[in-house]
């Protein structure tokens, strides 16, 4: 994707069928679904793609063990249906981007016989709901077997453990792959393009165009579209009130924090699920790209564009790391961390209208404003992005276009970089480009079959094969590639979302910022 080419497409298109505001997972999913239904699609985001919630997740593709527990305890059919849908979508996410996702084994420590029975029954129910989409059978393990999987577990009080399976994804790059696939099929995609003002039909009040500011070139542009779709996650209410000042707020935000620890803290490939903290939350400790990702917290928060990881959140998460692992992990061992905001749809039922964000159902709703015809998709979670996109477009056809719905066909659409992907091809990359096994495997997991395009940059410039840091597998060619081919515009775009370097090691990533700045300057001056 090239930003200048996308700008030209926008400027030469008289009218789009739909304009999507928001380049996170939901907006990206809608863009791909819509273009595959034959619609002329425009998508904008005022920041980078997946800059907010969609890159701040726990990196899990899951049905939601906690939601299943609530469904059973409260006999809640809606929670049950949400788990069932998410488990089906889990398989689809795994199959459509094999380079960016993978199955993950998770272990839940048990401290008495009753807990072992309880969690075993729960996980068996989880896999029964998954049916043919189940990844692997759950098991009730002895303490000895559990310690073979995770030797670092604090074993003194542990009596057994339950093993089950979910999925894991590179969230920021998965979102990018959705957008790359949509663009490849004809969609127009622009980051750093801010919605400023809607123009309306004077008689009907219906939205007819959107004035936007290109924040890179500091110019105003007009997007004409038949339908405008608001997919801005936690910020949905701001676009809703831009379209109609009479609309009342619908979104409540929950804050989630994560920390990243060195791999030495937990060296196996199995994750840990802490099923219930003292305050009723769930915490995961997950092997993640040669580090360990720990999260998340869950508390009500105010809307902010730049939520920061707080010291008390580090302390809270480290308390559970040290409670469950036979380690003494200190704050100075935290390699990086982040905080993000989750959009929670305020439930209509009075029982859910309280200050406890953990009790709100993370499902979604499509709202169509009667007068302006603004379509807003609100709520949801990463795993169900495709269902959210489908539901949104089905409603657009039914309620706005007023015509028969064109079928959604994204279920089996392999995403950009995943076509004919074989992880075993790392050996070919080693032989062809004379790189290390570690670098070859890293590039395949990050770019899929496009790893070769990254390495082609090194043919005439062997210096681009050099590591950015001796402790990490990133090479200089990646910087050039993501700027030229993945619309990275800033240092954060490059190091945080395209490479994921900052997430792995914040201090080491800061040391390469001058080099990134230099390459950005070469490409944009």
PDB file of C-alpha atoms in Angstrom, residues 67-273:
ATOM      1  CA  UNK A  67     -18.098 -15.552  29.454  1.00  0.00           C
ATOM      2  CA  UNK A  68     -18.939 -19.255  29.455  1.00  0.00           C
ATOM      3  CA  UNK A  69     -18.643 -19.347  33.254  1.00  0.00           C
ATOM      4  CA  UNK A  70     -21.031 -16.382  33.501  1.00  0.00           C
ATOM      5  CA  UNK A  71     -23.418 -18.002  31.023  1.00  0.00           C
ATOM      6  CA  UNK A  72     -23.640 -21.141  33.153  1.00  0.00           C
ATOM      7  CA  UNK A  73     -23.834 -19.362  36.516  1.00  0.00           C
ATOM      8  CA  UNK A  74     -26.526 -16.927  35.386  1.00  0.00           C
ATOM      9  CA  UNK A  75     -28.217 -19.223  32.849  1.00  0.00           C
ATOM     10  CA  UNK A  76     -27.528 -16.428  30.376  1.00  0.00           C
ATOM     11  CA  UNK A  77     -28.402 -17.509  26.837  1.00  0.00           C
ATOM     12  CA  UNK A  78     -26.873 -14.361  25.293  1.00  0.00           C
ATOM     13  CA  UNK A  79     -23.489 -15.018  26.910  1.00  0.00           C
ATOM     14  CA  UNK A  80     -23.646 -18.631  25.707  1.00  0.00           C
ATOM     15  CA  UNK A  81     -24.405 -17.581  22.119  1.00  0.00           C
ATOM     16  CA  UNK A  82     -21.524 -15.111  22.216  1.00  0.00           C
ATOM     17  CA  UNK A  83     -19.106 -17.872  23.261  1.00  0.00           C
ATOM     18  CA  UNK A  84     -20.422 -20.212  20.565  1.00  0.00           C
ATOM     19  CA  UNK A  85     -20.037 -17.574  17.833  1.00  0.00           C
ATOM     20  CA  UNK A  86     -16.565 -16.601  19.015  1.00  0.00           C
ATOM     21  CA  UNK A  87     -15.342 -20.204  19.043  1.00  0.00           C
ATOM     22  CA  UNK A  88     -16.433 -20.615  15.438  1.00  0.00           C
ATOM     23  CA  UNK A  89     -14.717 -17.364  14.498  1.00  0.00           C
ATOM     24  CA  UNK A  90     -11.568 -18.506  16.305  1.00  0.00           C
ATOM     25  CA  UNK A  91     -11.050 -21.223  13.703  1.00  0.00           C
ATOM     26  CA  UNK A  92     -11.648 -18.781  10.840  1.00  0.00           C
ATOM     27  CA  UNK A  93      -9.087 -16.303  12.192  1.00  0.00           C
ATOM     28  CA  UNK A  94      -6.536 -19.085  12.533  1.00  0.00           C
ATOM     29  CA  UNK A  95      -7.058 -20.482   9.039  1.00  0.00           C
ATOM     30  CA  UNK A  96      -7.172 -17.154   7.165  1.00  0.00           C
ATOM     31  CA  UNK A  97      -3.827 -15.778   8.365  1.00  0.00           C
ATOM     32  CA  UNK A  98      -1.606 -18.723   9.367  1.00  0.00           C
ATOM     33  CA  UNK A  99       1.478 -16.478   9.452  1.00  0.00           C
ATOM     34  CA  UNK A 100      -0.077 -14.119  12.006  1.00  0.00           C
ATOM     35  CA  UNK A 101      -1.933 -16.584  14.234  1.00  0.00           C
ATOM     36  CA  UNK A 102      -1.398 -19.932  15.910  1.00  0.00           C
ATOM     37  CA  UNK A 103      -2.982 -22.309  18.441  1.00  0.00           C
ATOM     38  CA  UNK A 104      -1.934 -21.720  22.036  1.00  0.00           C
ATOM     39  CA  UNK A 105      -1.924 -24.123  24.979  1.00  0.00           C
ATOM     40  CA  UNK A 106      -3.035 -22.572  28.278  1.00  0.00           C
ATOM     41  CA  UNK A 107      -2.745 -24.053  31.735  1.00  0.00           C
ATOM     42  CA  UNK A 108      -4.911 -23.232  34.753  1.00  0.00           C
ATOM     43  CA  UNK A 109      -3.307 -24.157  38.111  1.00  0.00           C
ATOM     44  CA  UNK A 110      -5.670 -25.784  40.631  1.00  0.00           C
ATOM     45  CA  UNK A 111      -5.167 -25.688  44.389  1.00  0.00           C
ATOM     46  CA  UNK A 112      -7.616 -28.362  45.528  1.00  0.00           C
ATOM     47  CA  UNK A 113      -9.613 -31.285  44.133  1.00  0.00           C
ATOM     48  CA  UNK A 114     -12.829 -29.259  43.781  1.00  0.00           C
ATOM     49  CA  UNK A 115     -11.082 -26.655  41.615  1.00  0.00           C
ATOM     50  CA  UNK A 116      -9.707 -29.412  39.400  1.00  0.00           C
ATOM     51  CA  UNK A 117     -13.176 -30.873  38.867  1.00  0.00           C
ATOM     52  CA  UNK A 118     -14.740 -27.437  38.336  1.00  0.00           C
ATOM     53  CA  UNK A 119     -12.260 -26.249  35.688  1.00  0.00           C
ATOM     54  CA  UNK A 120     -12.141 -29.629  33.947  1.00  0.00           C
ATOM     55  CA  UNK A 121     -15.921 -29.608  33.516  1.00  0.00           C
ATOM     56  CA  UNK A 122     -15.778 -25.993  32.333  1.00  0.00           C
ATOM     57  CA  UNK A 123     -13.095 -26.671  29.724  1.00  0.00           C
ATOM     58  CA  UNK A 124     -14.874 -29.811  28.500  1.00  0.00           C
ATOM     59  CA  UNK A 125     -18.000 -27.714  28.026  1.00  0.00           C
ATOM     60  CA  UNK A 126     -15.875 -25.117  26.194  1.00  0.00           C
ATOM     61  CA  UNK A 127     -14.612 -27.702  23.704  1.00  0.00           C
ATOM     62  CA  UNK A 128     -18.074 -29.279  23.376  1.00  0.00           C
ATOM     63  CA  UNK A 129     -19.447 -25.888  22.298  1.00  0.00           C
ATOM     64  CA  UNK A 130     -16.554 -25.531  19.825  1.00  0.00           C
ATOM     65  CA  UNK A 131     -17.510 -28.893  18.316  1.00  0.00           C
ATOM     66  CA  UNK A 132     -15.650 -29.577  15.072  1.00  0.00           C
ATOM     67  CA  UNK A 133     -13.858 -26.235  15.494  1.00  0.00           C
ATOM     68  CA  UNK A 134     -12.109 -27.435  18.657  1.00  0.00           C
ATOM     69  CA  UNK A 135      -8.311 -27.092  18.517  1.00  0.00           C
ATOM     70  CA  UNK A 136      -7.335 -29.965  20.842  1.00  0.00           C
ATOM     71  CA  UNK A 137      -8.748 -31.820  23.830  1.00  0.00           C
ATOM     72  CA  UNK A 138      -8.447 -30.292  27.279  1.00  0.00           C
ATOM     73  CA  UNK A 139      -6.804 -32.376  30.016  1.00  0.00           C
ATOM     74  CA  UNK A 140      -6.745 -32.552  33.793  1.00  0.00           C
ATOM     75  CA  UNK A 141      -3.042 -32.826  34.595  1.00  0.00           C
ATOM     76  CA  UNK A 142      -1.164 -33.980  37.657  1.00  0.00           C
ATOM     77  CA  UNK A 143       1.116 -31.482  39.362  1.00  0.00           C
ATOM     78  CA  UNK A 144       4.136 -33.352  38.006  1.00  0.00           C
ATOM     79  CA  UNK A 145       2.921 -33.136  34.398  1.00  0.00           C
ATOM     80  CA  UNK A 146       2.001 -29.465  34.790  1.00  0.00           C
ATOM     81  CA  UNK A 147       5.513 -28.671  36.047  1.00  0.00           C
ATOM     82  CA  UNK A 148       7.018 -30.344  32.989  1.00  0.00           C
ATOM     83  CA  UNK A 149       5.100 -27.867  30.831  1.00  0.00           C
ATOM     84  CA  UNK A 150       5.842 -24.835  33.020  1.00  0.00           C
ATOM     85  CA  UNK A 151       8.739 -25.596  35.406  1.00  0.00           C
ATOM     86  CA  UNK A 152       8.581 -22.047  36.781  1.00  0.00           C
ATOM     87  CA  UNK A 153       5.162 -22.636  38.401  1.00  0.00           C
ATOM     88  CA  UNK A 154       5.029 -22.194  42.160  1.00  0.00           C
ATOM     89  CA  UNK A 155       4.127 -25.751  43.116  1.00  0.00           C
ATOM     90  CA  UNK A 156       3.937 -25.811  46.916  1.00  0.00           C
ATOM     91  CA  UNK A 157       0.155 -25.327  47.182  1.00  0.00           C
ATOM     92  CA  UNK A 158      -0.780 -26.464  43.664  1.00  0.00           C
ATOM     93  CA  UNK A 159      -2.488 -29.862  43.514  1.00  0.00           C
ATOM     94  CA  UNK A 160      -3.097 -30.216  39.746  1.00  0.00           C
ATOM     95  CA  UNK A 161      -3.794 -28.162  36.623  1.00  0.00           C
ATOM     96  CA  UNK A 162      -6.170 -28.075  33.662  1.00  0.00           C
ATOM     97  CA  UNK A 163      -4.806 -27.670  30.140  1.00  0.00           C
ATOM     98  CA  UNK A 164      -6.909 -26.236  27.306  1.00  0.00           C
ATOM     99  CA  UNK A 165      -6.393 -24.522  23.944  1.00  0.00           C
ATOM    100  CA  UNK A 166      -7.237 -21.196  22.327  1.00  0.00           C
ATOM    101  CA  UNK A 167      -5.568 -19.069  19.645  1.00  0.00           C
ATOM    102  CA  UNK A 168      -3.019 -16.263  19.519  1.00  0.00           C
ATOM    103  CA  UNK A 169      -2.591 -13.469  16.960  1.00  0.00           C
ATOM    104  CA  UNK A 170      -0.337 -10.544  16.112  1.00  0.00           C
ATOM    105  CA  UNK A 171      -3.174  -8.037  16.491  1.00  0.00           C
ATOM    106  CA  UNK A 172      -1.674  -4.941  14.824  1.00  0.00           C
ATOM    107  CA  UNK A 173      -0.387  -6.875  11.827  1.00  0.00           C
ATOM    108  CA  UNK A 174      -3.591  -8.918  11.526  1.00  0.00           C
ATOM    109  CA  UNK A 175      -5.512  -5.658  11.213  1.00  0.00           C
ATOM    110  CA  UNK A 176      -3.003  -4.435   8.631  1.00  0.00           C
ATOM    111  CA  UNK A 177      -3.395  -7.687   6.655  1.00  0.00           C
ATOM    112  CA  UNK A 178      -7.167  -7.144   6.516  1.00  0.00           C
ATOM    113  CA  UNK A 179      -6.599  -3.660   5.099  1.00  0.00           C
ATOM    114  CA  UNK A 180      -3.935  -4.853   2.655  1.00  0.00           C
ATOM    115  CA  UNK A 181      -6.314  -7.532   1.381  1.00  0.00           C
ATOM    116  CA  UNK A 182      -9.145  -5.009   1.034  1.00  0.00           C
ATOM    117  CA  UNK A 183      -6.871  -2.567  -0.802  1.00  0.00           C
ATOM    118  CA  UNK A 184      -5.643  -5.358  -3.066  1.00  0.00           C
ATOM    119  CA  UNK A 185      -9.283  -5.950  -4.045  1.00  0.00           C
ATOM    120  CA  UNK A 186      -9.948  -2.280  -4.810  1.00  0.00           C
ATOM    121  CA  UNK A 187     -10.662  -0.451  -1.544  1.00  0.00           C
ATOM    122  CA  UNK A 188      -9.119   2.979  -0.915  1.00  0.00           C
ATOM    123  CA  UNK A 189      -7.352   3.122   2.453  1.00  0.00           C
ATOM    124  CA  UNK A 190      -5.889   6.187   4.202  1.00  0.00           C
ATOM    125  CA  UNK A 191      -4.340   6.689   7.620  1.00  0.00           C
ATOM    126  CA  UNK A 192      -3.775  10.093   9.261  1.00  0.00           C
ATOM    127  CA  UNK A 193      -6.980  11.423   7.736  1.00  0.00           C
ATOM    128  CA  UNK A 194      -9.316  13.056  10.260  1.00  0.00           C
ATOM    129  CA  UNK A 195     -13.080  13.441   9.936  1.00  0.00           C
ATOM    130  CA  UNK A 196     -13.882  17.143  10.392  1.00  0.00           C
ATOM    131  CA  UNK A 197     -17.479  17.766   9.362  1.00  0.00           C
ATOM    132  CA  UNK A 198     -20.409  16.036   7.666  1.00  0.00           C
ATOM    133  CA  UNK A 199     -22.349  17.756   4.892  1.00  0.00           C
ATOM    134  CA  UNK A 200     -26.053  16.877   4.825  1.00  0.00           C
ATOM    135  CA  UNK A 201     -28.952  16.997   2.436  1.00  0.00           C
ATOM    136  CA  UNK A 202     -30.847  20.142   3.449  1.00  0.00           C
ATOM    137  CA  UNK A 203     -34.268  18.527   3.001  1.00  0.00           C
ATOM    138  CA  UNK A 204     -33.749  15.069   4.491  1.00  0.00           C
ATOM    139  CA  UNK A 205     -30.798  15.590   6.865  1.00  0.00           C
ATOM    140  CA  UNK A 206     -29.071  12.572   5.352  1.00  0.00           C
ATOM    141  CA  UNK A 207     -25.267  12.585   5.229  1.00  0.00           C
ATOM    142  CA  UNK A 208     -23.940  13.113   1.711  1.00  0.00           C
ATOM    143  CA  UNK A 209     -20.259  13.953   2.157  1.00  0.00           C
ATOM    144  CA  UNK A 210     -17.501  14.238   4.732  1.00  0.00           C
ATOM    145  CA  UNK A 211     -14.838  16.917   4.947  1.00  0.00           C
ATOM    146  CA  UNK A 212     -11.562  15.385   6.135  1.00  0.00           C
ATOM    147  CA  UNK A 213      -8.100  16.733   6.887  1.00  0.00           C
ATOM    148  CA  UNK A 214      -5.065  14.938   5.507  1.00  0.00           C
ATOM    149  CA  UNK A 215      -2.845  15.304   8.573  1.00  0.00           C
ATOM    150  CA  UNK A 216       0.320  14.469   6.646  1.00  0.00           C
ATOM    151  CA  UNK A 217      -0.078  17.132   3.946  1.00  0.00           C
ATOM    152  CA  UNK A 218      -2.287  19.464   6.042  1.00  0.00           C
ATOM    153  CA  UNK A 219      -4.909  19.733   3.292  1.00  0.00           C
ATOM    154  CA  UNK A 220      -8.701  19.398   3.367  1.00  0.00           C
ATOM    155  CA  UNK A 221     -10.458  16.846   1.173  1.00  0.00           C
ATOM    156  CA  UNK A 222     -14.089  15.906   0.570  1.00  0.00           C
ATOM    157  CA  UNK A 223     -15.336  12.316   0.510  1.00  0.00           C
ATOM    158  CA  UNK A 224     -18.697  11.725  -1.168  1.00  0.00           C
ATOM    159  CA  UNK A 225     -20.399   8.482  -0.185  1.00  0.00           C
ATOM    160  CA  UNK A 226     -23.838   6.887  -0.168  1.00  0.00           C
ATOM    161  CA  UNK A 227     -23.315   5.585   3.376  1.00  0.00           C
ATOM    162  CA  UNK A 228     -20.953   6.516   6.213  1.00  0.00           C
ATOM    163  CA  UNK A 229     -20.018   3.823   8.730  1.00  0.00           C
ATOM    164  CA  UNK A 230     -18.718   4.740  12.171  1.00  0.00           C
ATOM    165  CA  UNK A 231     -16.276   2.051  13.351  1.00  0.00           C
ATOM    166  CA  UNK A 232     -14.226   4.116  15.785  1.00  0.00           C
ATOM    167  CA  UNK A 233     -14.479   1.828  18.820  1.00  0.00           C
ATOM    168  CA  UNK A 234     -14.192   3.786  22.090  1.00  0.00           C
ATOM    169  CA  UNK A 235     -14.615   7.044  20.150  1.00  0.00           C
ATOM    170  CA  UNK A 236     -17.888   6.085  18.447  1.00  0.00           C
ATOM    171  CA  UNK A 237     -19.918   8.683  20.348  1.00  0.00           C
ATOM    172  CA  UNK A 238     -17.842  11.581  18.960  1.00  0.00           C
ATOM    173  CA  UNK A 239     -18.690  10.611  15.367  1.00  0.00           C
ATOM    174  CA  UNK A 240     -22.326   9.980  16.315  1.00  0.00           C
ATOM    175  CA  UNK A 241     -22.696  13.483  17.759  1.00  0.00           C
ATOM    176  CA  UNK A 242     -20.870  14.944  14.743  1.00  0.00           C
ATOM    177  CA  UNK A 243     -23.648  13.467  12.598  1.00  0.00           C
ATOM    178  CA  UNK A 244     -26.461  14.348  15.003  1.00  0.00           C
ATOM    179  CA  UNK A 245     -26.154  16.365  18.218  1.00  0.00           C
ATOM    180  CA  UNK A 246     -29.348  14.734  19.530  1.00  0.00           C
ATOM    181  CA  UNK A 247     -27.830  11.257  19.815  1.00  0.00           C
ATOM    182  CA  UNK A 248     -27.107  10.166  23.390  1.00  0.00           C
ATOM    183  CA  UNK A 249     -23.818   8.455  24.385  1.00  0.00           C
ATOM    184  CA  UNK A 250     -23.845   4.676  24.023  1.00  0.00           C
ATOM    185  CA  UNK A 251     -20.272   3.676  24.818  1.00  0.00           C
ATOM    186  CA  UNK A 252     -18.637   2.955  28.150  1.00  0.00           C
ATOM    187  CA  UNK A 253     -14.876   2.366  28.208  1.00  0.00           C
ATOM    188  CA  UNK A 254     -12.880  -0.136  30.195  1.00  0.00           C
ATOM    189  CA  UNK A 255      -9.145   0.212  30.714  1.00  0.00           C
ATOM    190  CA  UNK A 256      -6.846  -2.765  30.232  1.00  0.00           C
ATOM    191  CA  UNK A 257      -3.112  -2.780  31.006  1.00  0.00           C
ATOM    192  CA  UNK A 258      -0.381  -5.254  30.040  1.00  0.00           C
ATOM    193  CA  UNK A 259       3.303  -5.654  30.822  1.00  0.00           C
ATOM    194  CA  UNK A 260       6.017  -7.513  28.903  1.00  0.00           C
ATOM    195  CA  UNK A 261       8.659  -9.539  30.747  1.00  0.00           C
ATOM    196  CA  UNK A 262      11.829 -11.334  29.574  1.00  0.00           C
ATOM    197  CA  UNK A 263      11.423 -14.914  28.334  1.00  0.00           C
ATOM    198  CA  UNK A 264      13.573 -16.151  31.215  1.00  0.00           C
ATOM    199  CA  UNK A 265      10.585 -15.584  33.507  1.00  0.00           C
ATOM    200  CA  UNK A 266       8.643 -18.396  31.791  1.00  0.00           C
ATOM    201  CA  UNK A 267      10.520 -20.341  29.129  1.00  0.00           C
ATOM    202  CA  UNK A 268       8.026 -22.923  27.860  1.00  0.00           C
ATOM    203  CA  UNK A 269       5.437 -22.562  25.098  1.00  0.00           C
ATOM    204  CA  UNK A 270       2.428 -22.967  27.405  1.00  0.00           C
ATOM    205  CA  UNK A 271       0.546 -19.948  28.764  1.00  0.00           C
ATOM    206  CA  UNK A 272      -1.022 -19.551  32.202  1.00  0.00           C
ATOM    207  CA  UNK A 273      -4.618 -18.552  32.881  1.00  0.00           C
TER     208      UNK A 273
END
